[in-house]
């Protein structure tokens, strides 16, 4: 398809820069190989919308020029991180799928700690393995801090990782619009969120005590080896596997199992399952599994 065919009319909205079939296929192939995210043909409008902003930011005239830059002129190595930032779906919430946090508090943490302190270790290690802007990591931190209030000498180390550098920057800032904290129970808001002095900004920040127990790093779940510890007590990997093909899901789950200590807990999103996979995991609650 010629470059001219990339520019097409988009109804009443006027002309819109569009992707040729060939460029969409090249992008979809790269995105799937690099990040695991499936890009079927019905995602073309979504990809176009997200990349138009990036094309504008680079001052390029069109998506066709952007694709030429990526695939024909050697631009991909420098641009891959930004391309992936643009196409990932980062929807998240504090206390998303709240039943998981009840299972963490009432089942996982008590079981993990049974006998642990007798051995002298009282640090619980948690990993949010597609953490987006950090709402999941800080929810883990709040739930842990509440749990630890009644028990002296307990601490937590929480790692949040994601493929997108943009969301990780938000996570490190730990500052969120007030509207996003609606799911946080009032008492926890009082204990763990700080309002900005200038109330017109409508921002809250996670308290230093929780920020200190939480750290963030870029990690692509497609990597053959994850450069993180192999003794996590709890891994949350929620609402990401649905974007992958089943064989990729199985590979990612196998790798995650290598980073869970025996008896550790894996939490998946409510629409994700292990059906058909052979993994060293036992179901202990809805979409919650324990490492054998
Ligand atoms: C829909 S969000 C889910 C966030 C959070 N786990 C939750 O359930 O609220 C999915 C996240 O996975 C990240 N992601 C996509 N592909 C990834 C990959 N290959 N490795 C690591 N993270 C990835 C995206 O950047 C996005 O932030």
Coordinates of C-alpha atoms and ligand atoms in Angstrom, one line a residue:
X1 CA 0.0 0.0 0.0
X2 CA 1.4 3.4 -0.9
X3 CA 2.1 6.1 1.7
X4 CA -0.7 8.2 0.2
X5 CA -3.1 5.5 1.2
X6 CA -2.2 6.1 4.9
X7 CA -4.1 9.4 4.8
X8 CA -7.8 8.7 4.7
X9 CA -10.9 10.5 5.5
X10 CA -12.5 9.6 8.9
X11 CA -16.1 10.6 8.5
X12 CA -17.4 13.9 9.9
X13 CA -14.3 14.4 12.0
X14 CA -12.3 15.3 8.9
X15 CA -9.0 13.8 7.8
X16 CA -7.2 11.4 10.2
X17 CA -3.8 9.9 9.8
X18 CA -4.2 6.1 9.5
X19 CA -2.0 3.1 9.3
X20 CA -1.6 1.1 6.2
X21 CA -2.2 -2.7 6.5
X22 CA 1.5 -3.3 6.1
X23 CA 2.5 -0.8 8.8
X24 CA -0.1 -2.1 11.2
X25 CA 1.2 -5.7 10.7
X26 CA 4.8 -4.6 11.3
X27 CA 3.8 -2.8 14.5
X28 CA 1.5 -5.6 15.7
X29 CA 4.3 -8.1 15.1
X30 CA 6.9 -6.1 17.0
X31 CA 4.6 -5.3 19.9
X32 CA 3.6 -8.9 20.3
X33 CA 7.2 -10.2 20.1
X34 CA 8.5 -7.6 22.5
X35 CA 5.8 -7.4 25.1
X36 CA 3.6 -10.4 24.6
X37 CA 0.5 -8.2 24.0
X38 CA -1.7 -9.6 21.3
X39 CA -2.6 -7.1 18.6
X40 CA -5.3 -8.6 16.4
X41 CA -6.6 -6.5 13.4
X42 CA -9.5 -5.1 15.4
X43 CA -7.0 -3.1 17.5
X44 CA -6.0 -0.9 14.5
X45 CA -8.0 2.1 15.6
X46 CA -6.7 1.8 19.2
X47 CA -3.1 1.7 18.0
X48 CA -3.6 4.6 15.6
X49 CA -5.1 6.7 18.3
X50 CA -2.3 6.0 20.8
X51 CA 0.5 6.5 18.3
X52 CA -0.9 9.7 16.8
X53 CA 0.0 11.4 20.1
X54 CA 3.5 10.0 20.0
X55 CA 3.9 11.1 16.3
X56 CA 2.9 14.6 17.2
X57 CA 5.3 14.7 20.2
X58 CA 8.1 13.7 17.9
X59 CA 7.1 16.4 15.4
X60 CA 6.7 13.9 12.6
X61 CA 4.2 14.4 9.8
X62 CA 2.4 11.0 9.8
X63 CA 2.2 7.5 11.1
X64 CA 3.7 6.3 7.8
X65 CA 6.8 8.4 8.5
X66 CA 6.9 7.1 12.1
X67 CA 6.8 3.5 10.8
X68 CA 9.5 4.2 8.2
X69 CA 11.7 5.7 11.0
X70 CA 11.1 2.6 13.1
X71 CA 11.4 -0.2 10.6
X72 CA 13.4 1.2 7.7
X73 CA 15.7 3.8 9.2
X74 CA 16.9 1.9 12.3
X75 CA 14.9 4.0 14.8
X76 CA 13.4 1.1 16.7
X77 CA 16.0 0.5 19.3
X78 CA 15.7 4.0 20.7
X79 CA 12.0 4.2 20.2
X80 CA 10.8 0.8 21.5
X81 CA 10.3 2.0 25.1
X82 CA 8.1 4.9 24.0
X83 CA 6.2 2.8 21.5
X84 CA 5.4 0.3 24.3
X85 CA 4.5 3.1 26.7
X86 CA 2.1 4.4 24.1
X87 CA 0.3 1.1 23.4
X88 CA 0.0 -0.5 26.9
X89 CA -3.3 -0.4 28.7
X90 CA -2.6 0.8 32.2
X91 CA -6.0 0.7 33.8
X92 CA -5.7 0.2 37.5
X93 CA -7.3 1.2 40.8
X94 CA -6.6 1.2 44.5
X95 CA -8.3 -1.9 46.1
X96 CA -9.1 -3.2 42.6
X97 CA -10.8 -6.6 43.0
X98 CA -11.0 -6.1 46.7
X99 CA -11.7 -9.7 47.7
X100 CA -8.0 -10.4 46.9
X101 CA -6.9 -8.0 49.7
X102 CA -9.2 -9.8 52.1
X103 CA -7.6 -13.1 51.2
X104 CA -4.2 -11.6 51.6
X105 CA -5.1 -10.2 55.1
X106 CA -7.1 -13.2 56.4
X107 CA -5.4 -16.2 54.8
X108 CA -2.1 -15.5 53.1
X109 CA -0.4 -13.3 55.6
X110 CA -1.4 -15.3 58.7
X111 CA -0.3 -18.6 57.0
X112 CA 2.9 -17.2 55.7
X113 CA 3.8 -15.9 59.2
X114 CA 3.0 -19.1 61.1
X115 CA 6.3 -20.3 62.3
X116 CA 8.2 -17.7 60.4
X117 CA 9.2 -15.6 63.4
X118 CA 10.5 -18.6 65.2
X119 CA 13.1 -18.7 62.5
X120 CA 14.0 -15.1 63.1
X121 CA 12.7 -13.8 59.7
X122 CA 9.8 -11.3 59.9
X123 CA 10.0 -9.5 56.6
X124 CA 7.3 -10.3 54.1
X125 CA 8.3 -9.9 50.4
X126 CA 5.5 -9.0 48.0
X127 CA 5.8 -8.3 44.2
X128 CA 3.3 -6.6 42.0
X129 CA 4.4 -7.9 38.6
X130 CA 2.5 -5.5 36.3
X131 CA 2.0 -2.7 38.8
X132 CA 0.9 0.1 36.4
X133 CA 0.9 3.5 38.3
X134 CA 1.4 1.8 41.6
X135 CA -2.1 1.7 43.0
X136 CA -1.8 -2.1 43.5
X137 CA 1.6 -1.8 45.2
X138 CA 0.4 0.9 47.6
X139 CA -2.8 -1.0 48.3
X140 CA -0.6 -4.0 49.3
X141 CA 1.4 -1.6 51.5
X142 CA -1.7 -0.3 53.2
X143 CA -3.1 -3.8 53.8
X144 CA 0.2 -5.0 55.2
X145 CA 0.6 -1.9 57.4
X146 CA -2.8 -2.5 58.9
X147 CA -2.0 -6.2 59.5
X148 CA 1.3 -5.4 61.1
X149 CA -0.2 -2.9 63.5
X150 CA -1.2 -5.6 65.9
X151 CA 2.1 -7.6 65.5
X152 CA 5.4 -6.1 66.5
X153 CA 8.6 -6.7 64.6
X154 CA 7.0 -7.3 61.2
X155 CA 8.1 -5.5 58.1
X156 CA 7.4 -5.7 54.3
X157 CA 9.4 -5.2 51.2
X158 CA 7.2 -4.5 48.2
X159 CA 8.4 -4.5 44.6
X160 CA 6.4 -3.1 41.8
X161 CA 7.5 -3.7 38.2
X162 CA 6.0 -2.9 34.8
X163 CA 7.1 -2.7 31.2
X164 CA 6.0 0.9 30.9
X165 CA 8.4 3.6 32.1
X166 CA 5.6 6.3 32.1
X167 CA 3.5 4.5 34.7
X168 CA 6.6 3.7 36.8
X169 CA 7.3 7.4 37.0
X170 CA 3.8 8.0 38.4
X171 CA 4.4 5.1 40.9
X172 CA 7.6 6.5 42.2
X173 CA 6.0 10.0 42.6
X174 CA 3.3 8.3 44.6
X175 CA 1.0 11.3 44.0
X176 CA -2.5 10.7 42.7
X177 CA -5.6 12.8 41.8
X178 CA -8.1 12.7 44.7
X179 CA -10.8 11.2 42.5
X180 CA -8.7 8.0 42.3
X181 CA -8.7 7.3 46.0
X182 CA -12.5 6.7 46.2
X183 CA -12.0 2.9 46.8
X184 CA -9.7 3.5 49.8
X185 CA -11.6 3.1 53.1
X186 CA -11.9 6.4 55.0
X187 CA -9.8 5.2 57.9
X188 CA -6.9 4.2 55.7
X189 CA -7.1 7.5 53.8
X190 CA -6.6 9.2 57.1
X191 CA -3.6 7.0 58.0
X192 CA -1.8 6.5 54.7
X193 CA -2.6 9.5 52.4
X194 CA -1.4 13.1 52.7
X195 CA -3.4 15.9 51.1
X196 CA -1.4 18.5 49.2
X197 CA -1.2 21.9 51.0
X198 CA -2.8 23.6 48.1
X199 CA -6.2 21.9 48.1
X200 CA -7.1 23.3 44.7
X201 CA -4.6 20.9 43.2
X202 CA -6.8 18.0 44.3
X203 CA -3.8 15.7 44.9
X204 CA -2.9 13.1 47.6
X205 CA 0.4 11.5 48.3
X206 CA 1.2 8.2 49.9
X207 CA 2.8 8.6 53.3
X208 CA 6.6 8.2 53.6
X209 CA 6.3 5.1 55.7
X210 CA 4.6 3.2 52.9
X211 CA 6.8 4.8 50.2
X212 CA 9.9 3.5 52.1
X213 CA 8.7 -0.1 52.0
X214 CA 7.9 0.1 48.3
X215 CA 10.2 0.3 45.3
X216 CA 9.8 0.1 41.5
X217 CA 11.7 -1.1 38.5
X218 CA 11.1 -1.8 34.8
X219 CA 10.7 -5.5 34.1
X220 CA 9.3 -7.0 30.9
X221 CA 7.5 -10.3 31.7
X222 CA 8.6 -11.6 28.3
X223 CA 12.3 -11.7 29.4
X224 CA 13.6 -15.2 29.7
X225 CA 14.9 -14.5 33.2
X226 CA 13.6 -12.0 35.7
X227 CA 16.3 -10.1 37.6
X228 CA 14.5 -10.2 40.9
X229 CA 14.7 -12.4 44.1
X230 CA 13.5 -16.0 44.0
X231 CA 11.9 -16.0 47.5
X232 CA 8.8 -13.8 47.2
X233 CA 6.0 -14.7 49.6
X234 CA 3.3 -13.1 47.5
X235 CA 3.1 -12.3 43.8
X236 CA 0.3 -10.3 42.3
X237 CA 0.2 -10.6 38.5
X238 CA -3.3 -9.3 37.7
X239 CA -5.0 -8.2 34.5
X240 CA -2.0 -8.7 32.2
X241 CA -2.1 -12.4 31.3
X242 CA -5.4 -11.8 29.4
X243 CA -3.4 -9.8 26.8
X244 CA -1.1 -12.7 26.1
X245 CA -1.6 -15.9 24.0
X246 CA -2.0 -19.1 26.1
X247 CA 1.5 -20.4 25.5
X248 CA 3.0 -17.1 26.6
X249 CA 0.7 -17.1 29.6
X250 CA 2.1 -20.5 30.6
X251 CA 5.7 -19.4 30.1
X252 CA 5.2 -16.3 32.2
X253 CA 3.4 -18.2 35.0
X254 CA 6.2 -20.8 35.0
X255 CA 8.8 -18.1 35.4
X256 CA 6.8 -16.3 38.1
X257 CA 6.6 -19.7 40.0
X258 CA 10.5 -19.7 40.1
X259 CA 10.3 -16.4 42.1
X260 CA 7.8 -17.6 44.6
X261 CA 9.0 -19.5 47.7
X262 CA 7.3 -22.8 48.4
X263 CA 4.1 -22.0 50.2
X264 CA 4.0 -18.5 48.6
X265 CA 0.8 -17.1 47.1
X266 CA 0.1 -16.0 43.5
X267 CA -2.9 -13.7 42.8
X268 CA -4.2 -13.5 39.2
X269 CA -6.9 -11.1 37.9
X270 CA -10.5 -12.3 38.3
X271 CA -10.9 -13.1 34.6
X272 CA -7.6 -15.0 34.4
X273 CA -7.2 -18.7 35.1
X274 CA -4.7 -21.6 35.0
X275 CA -7.0 -23.9 33.1
X276 CA -5.0 -26.2 30.9
X277 CA -1.6 -25.3 32.3
X278 CA 0.7 -27.7 34.2
X279 CA 2.1 -25.6 37.0
X280 CA 3.3 -26.2 40.6
X281 CA 0.3 -24.3 42.0
X282 CA -2.7 -25.3 44.0
X283 CA -5.9 -23.3 44.0
X284 CA -6.7 -21.9 47.5
X285 CA -9.4 -19.3 46.7
X286 CA -10.9 -17.7 43.6
X287 CA -7.9 -16.8 41.3
X288 CA -5.5 -17.3 44.3
X289 CA -2.9 -20.1 44.2
X290 CA -0.3 -21.5 46.5
X291 CA 3.1 -22.6 45.3
X292 CA 3.7 -26.3 46.0
Ligands
LIG1 C1 -4.3 -3.4 32.9 S1 -2.8 -3.0 33.8 C2 -3.1 -3.9 35.3 C3 -2.4 -3.2 36.5 C4 -2.7 -3.9 37.9 N1 -2.0 -5.2 37.9 C5 -4.1 -4.0 38.1 O1 -4.7 -5.1 38.0 O2 -4.8 -3.0 38.5 C6 -1.6 -4.0 32.9 C7 -0.2 -3.5 33.1 O3 0.7 -4.5 32.5 C8 1.8 -3.8 31.9 N2 2.4 -4.7 30.9 C9 2.0 -5.0 29.7 N3 2.8 -5.9 29.1 C10 3.8 -6.2 30.0 C11 4.9 -7.0 30.0 N4 5.3 -7.7 29.0 N5 5.7 -7.0 31.1 C12 5.4 -6.3 32.2 N6 4.3 -5.5 32.3 C13 3.5 -5.4 31.2 C14 1.1 -2.6 31.3 O4 2.1 -1.6 31.1 C15 0.1 -2.2 32.4 O5 0.6 -1.2 33.2

